[in-house]
Amino acid sequence: MTAFRPGDAAMAAADFDFGVDGVYGERVVLPEASLVHRPRGVDAVTSAAVRLTYSTVYGGMVETGGPAPGDHVIITAASSSAGTAAIQTAPRTGAIPIATTRGERAPPDGVRHPHRQDRGHRMTA
């Protein structure tokens, strides 16, 4: 290994078969190419969930969809982990996220998004 030293905090990249490579254990052995450095302040449990979710969103939205600055991106199932990641990823590409989800109660008619009031974006039931 060249990029890591013993004791470095790492997280697995999503480029292997979870079932075959046995990554559901507390300790695993993976090729160095399957690892990335874990950011400071991110614990092991969070990194395990975040890496796959954001990789999925990045592949679908950025690599496949390729939104340009100012494009509107419709995000369905916005309350899911992938939906939340998509809401956070879209603005980093310059796109404007429009999120939908479903629930028992609809929001009151004309509720404004707290960060987009100046642009007139509205959410209605």
mmCIF file of C-alpha atoms in Angstrom:
data_model
loop_
_atom_site.group_PDB
_atom_site.id
_atom_site.type_symbol
_atom_site.label_atom_id
_atom_site.label_comp_id
_atom_site.label_asym_id
_atom_site.label_seq_id
_atom_site.Cartn_x
_atom_site.Cartn_y
_atom_site.Cartn_z
ATOM 1 C CA MET A 1 0.000 0.000 0.000
ATOM 2 C CA THR A 2 1.175 3.477 -0.754
ATOM 3 C CA ALA A 3 -1.754 5.783 -0.006
ATOM 4 C CA PHE A 4 -2.515 4.436 3.495
ATOM 5 C CA ARG A 5 -0.586 3.738 6.672
ATOM 6 C CA PRO A 6 -1.627 1.502 9.567
ATOM 7 C CA GLY A 7 -4.243 3.320 11.632
ATOM 8 C CA ASP A 8 -5.471 5.626 8.837
ATOM 9 C CA ALA A 9 -9.246 6.077 8.844
ATOM 10 C CA ALA A 10 -10.565 4.717 5.567
ATOM 11 C CA MET A 11 -13.873 3.902 3.945
ATOM 12 C CA ALA A 12 -14.700 1.501 1.157
ATOM 13 C CA ALA A 13 -15.526 2.694 -2.333
ATOM 14 C CA ALA A 14 -18.480 1.035 -4.052
ATOM 15 C CA ASP A 15 -16.471 -0.859 -6.656
ATOM 16 C CA PHE A 16 -16.814 -4.433 -5.453
ATOM 17 C CA ASP A 17 -19.477 -7.062 -4.760
ATOM 18 C CA PHE A 18 -20.677 -6.607 -1.182
ATOM 19 C CA GLY A 19 -21.726 -10.251 -0.835
ATOM 20 C CA VAL A 20 -18.659 -11.814 -2.440
ATOM 21 C CA ASP A 21 -16.043 -9.594 -0.801
ATOM 22 C CA GLY A 22 -17.629 -9.983 2.641
ATOM 23 C CA VAL A 23 -17.823 -6.329 3.601
ATOM 24 C CA TYR A 24 -20.649 -6.847 6.066
ATOM 25 C CA GLY A 25 -18.151 -7.755 8.797
ATOM 26 C CA GLU A 26 -16.445 -5.499 11.305
ATOM 27 C CA ARG A 27 -13.087 -6.199 9.679
ATOM 28 C CA VAL A 28 -12.469 -6.778 5.988
ATOM 29 C CA VAL A 29 -9.571 -7.133 3.593
ATOM 30 C CA LEU A 30 -9.905 -5.119 0.374
ATOM 31 C CA PRO A 31 -7.517 -3.981 -2.344
ATOM 32 C CA GLU A 32 -6.133 -0.486 -1.816
ATOM 33 C CA ALA A 33 -7.954 0.683 -4.954
ATOM 34 C CA SER A 34 -11.251 -0.013 -3.130
ATOM 35 C CA LEU A 35 -10.475 2.467 -0.343
ATOM 36 C CA VAL A 36 -10.628 6.209 0.124
ATOM 37 C CA HIS A 37 -9.542 8.266 3.111
ATOM 38 C CA ARG A 38 -12.392 8.917 5.532
ATOM 39 C CA PRO A 39 -12.935 12.645 6.109
ATOM 40 C CA ARG A 40 -12.132 14.012 9.564
ATOM 41 C CA GLY A 41 -15.168 14.098 11.796
ATOM 42 C CA VAL A 42 -16.995 11.315 9.953
ATOM 43 C CA ASP A 43 -17.376 8.172 12.053
ATOM 44 C CA ALA A 44 -17.189 4.643 10.662
ATOM 45 C CA VAL A 45 -20.953 4.027 10.763
ATOM 46 C CA THR A 46 -21.766 7.241 8.900
ATOM 47 C CA SER A 47 -19.059 6.643 6.313
ATOM 48 C CA ALA A 48 -20.452 3.183 5.585
ATOM 49 C CA ALA A 49 -23.851 4.673 4.746
ATOM 50 C CA VAL A 50 -22.701 7.846 3.027
ATOM 51 C CA ARG A 51 -20.261 6.385 0.519
ATOM 52 C CA LEU A 52 -22.735 4.162 -1.301
ATOM 53 C CA THR A 53 -25.569 6.701 -1.241
ATOM 54 C CA TYR A 54 -23.547 9.608 -2.610
ATOM 55 C CA SER A 55 -21.797 7.411 -5.173
ATOM 56 C CA THR A 56 -25.203 6.326 -6.473
ATOM 57 C CA VAL A 57 -26.460 9.911 -6.689
ATOM 58 C CA TYR A 58 -23.270 11.170 -8.314
ATOM 59 C CA GLY A 59 -23.383 8.431 -10.954
ATOM 60 C CA GLY A 60 -27.033 9.002 -11.772
ATOM 61 C CA MET A 61 -27.259 12.769 -11.538
ATOM 62 C CA VAL A 62 -23.824 14.086 -12.445
ATOM 63 C CA GLU A 63 -22.248 11.450 -14.679
ATOM 64 C CA THR A 64 -25.409 10.300 -16.472
ATOM 65 C CA GLY A 65 -27.699 13.332 -16.233
ATOM 66 C CA GLY A 66 -25.054 16.040 -16.450
ATOM 67 C CA PRO A 67 -27.057 19.023 -15.177
ATOM 68 C CA ALA A 68 -25.753 22.432 -16.222
ATOM 69 C CA PRO A 69 -25.805 25.509 -13.995
ATOM 70 C CA GLY A 70 -29.350 26.841 -13.836
ATOM 71 C CA ASP A 71 -30.971 23.532 -14.831
ATOM 72 C CA HIS A 72 -33.853 22.329 -12.681
ATOM 73 C CA VAL A 73 -33.451 18.805 -11.286
ATOM 74 C CA ILE A 74 -36.572 16.970 -10.130
ATOM 75 C CA ILE A 75 -35.819 14.723 -7.181
ATOM 76 C CA THR A 76 -38.475 12.163 -6.302
ATOM 77 C CA ALA A 77 -38.520 10.370 -2.944
ATOM 78 C CA ALA A 78 -36.713 13.358 -1.487
ATOM 79 C CA SER A 79 -37.072 12.100 2.079
ATOM 80 C CA SER A 80 -34.993 8.979 1.314
ATOM 81 C CA SER A 81 -31.238 8.817 1.833
ATOM 82 C CA ALA A 82 -30.611 9.085 -1.914
ATOM 83 C CA GLY A 83 -33.134 11.925 -2.170
ATOM 84 C CA THR A 84 -31.400 13.857 0.587
ATOM 85 C CA ALA A 85 -28.032 13.296 -1.098
ATOM 86 C CA ALA A 86 -29.490 14.471 -4.428
ATOM 87 C CA ILE A 87 -30.867 17.647 -2.822
ATOM 88 C CA GLN A 88 -27.365 18.397 -1.518
ATOM 89 C CA THR A 89 -25.578 17.406 -4.738
ATOM 90 C CA ALA A 90 -27.686 19.352 -7.263
ATOM 91 C CA PRO A 91 -26.647 22.846 -6.080
ATOM 92 C CA ARG A 92 -22.978 21.813 -6.215
ATOM 93 C CA THR A 93 -23.417 21.376 -9.968
ATOM 94 C CA GLY A 94 -25.173 24.760 -10.200
ATOM 95 C CA ALA A 95 -28.550 23.086 -10.709
ATOM 96 C CA ILE A 96 -31.717 23.978 -8.816
ATOM 97 C CA PRO A 97 -33.277 21.018 -6.988
ATOM 98 C CA ILE A 98 -37.041 20.525 -7.012
ATOM 99 C CA ALA A 99 -37.909 17.842 -4.491
ATOM 100 C CA THR A 100 -41.045 15.744 -4.124
ATOM 101 C CA THR A 101 -42.080 13.201 -1.546
ATOM 102 C CA ARG A 102 -45.300 11.822 -0.182
ATOM 103 C CA GLY A 103 -46.755 11.650 3.247
ATOM 104 C CA GLU A 104 -49.937 11.488 5.235
ATOM 105 C CA ARG A 105 -50.417 15.245 5.267
ATOM 106 C CA ALA A 106 -49.889 17.695 2.472
ATOM 107 C CA PRO A 107 -48.216 21.038 3.290
ATOM 108 C CA PRO A 108 -50.443 24.102 3.497
ATOM 109 C CA ASP A 109 -51.104 25.744 0.150
ATOM 110 C CA GLY A 110 -48.496 28.302 -0.782
ATOM 111 C CA VAL A 111 -45.795 27.294 1.686
ATOM 112 C CA ARG A 112 -42.543 28.847 0.544
ATOM 113 C CA HIS A 113 -39.197 27.139 0.660
ATOM 114 C CA PRO A 114 -37.257 28.984 3.386
ATOM 115 C CA HIS A 115 -34.107 29.427 1.257
ATOM 116 C CA ARG A 116 -35.755 30.301 -2.047
ATOM 117 C CA GLN A 117 -38.301 32.949 -1.070
ATOM 118 C CA ASP A 118 -36.479 35.586 -3.057
ATOM 119 C CA ARG A 119 -36.912 33.520 -6.235
ATOM 120 C CA GLY A 120 -40.604 32.859 -5.683
ATOM 121 C CA HIS A 121 -40.308 29.066 -5.543
ATOM 122 C CA ARG A 122 -43.448 27.653 -3.983
ATOM 123 C CA MET A 123 -44.617 24.331 -2.699
ATOM 124 C CA THR A 124 -48.334 23.605 -2.934
ATOM 125 C CA ALA A 125 -50.532 20.677 -1.981
#
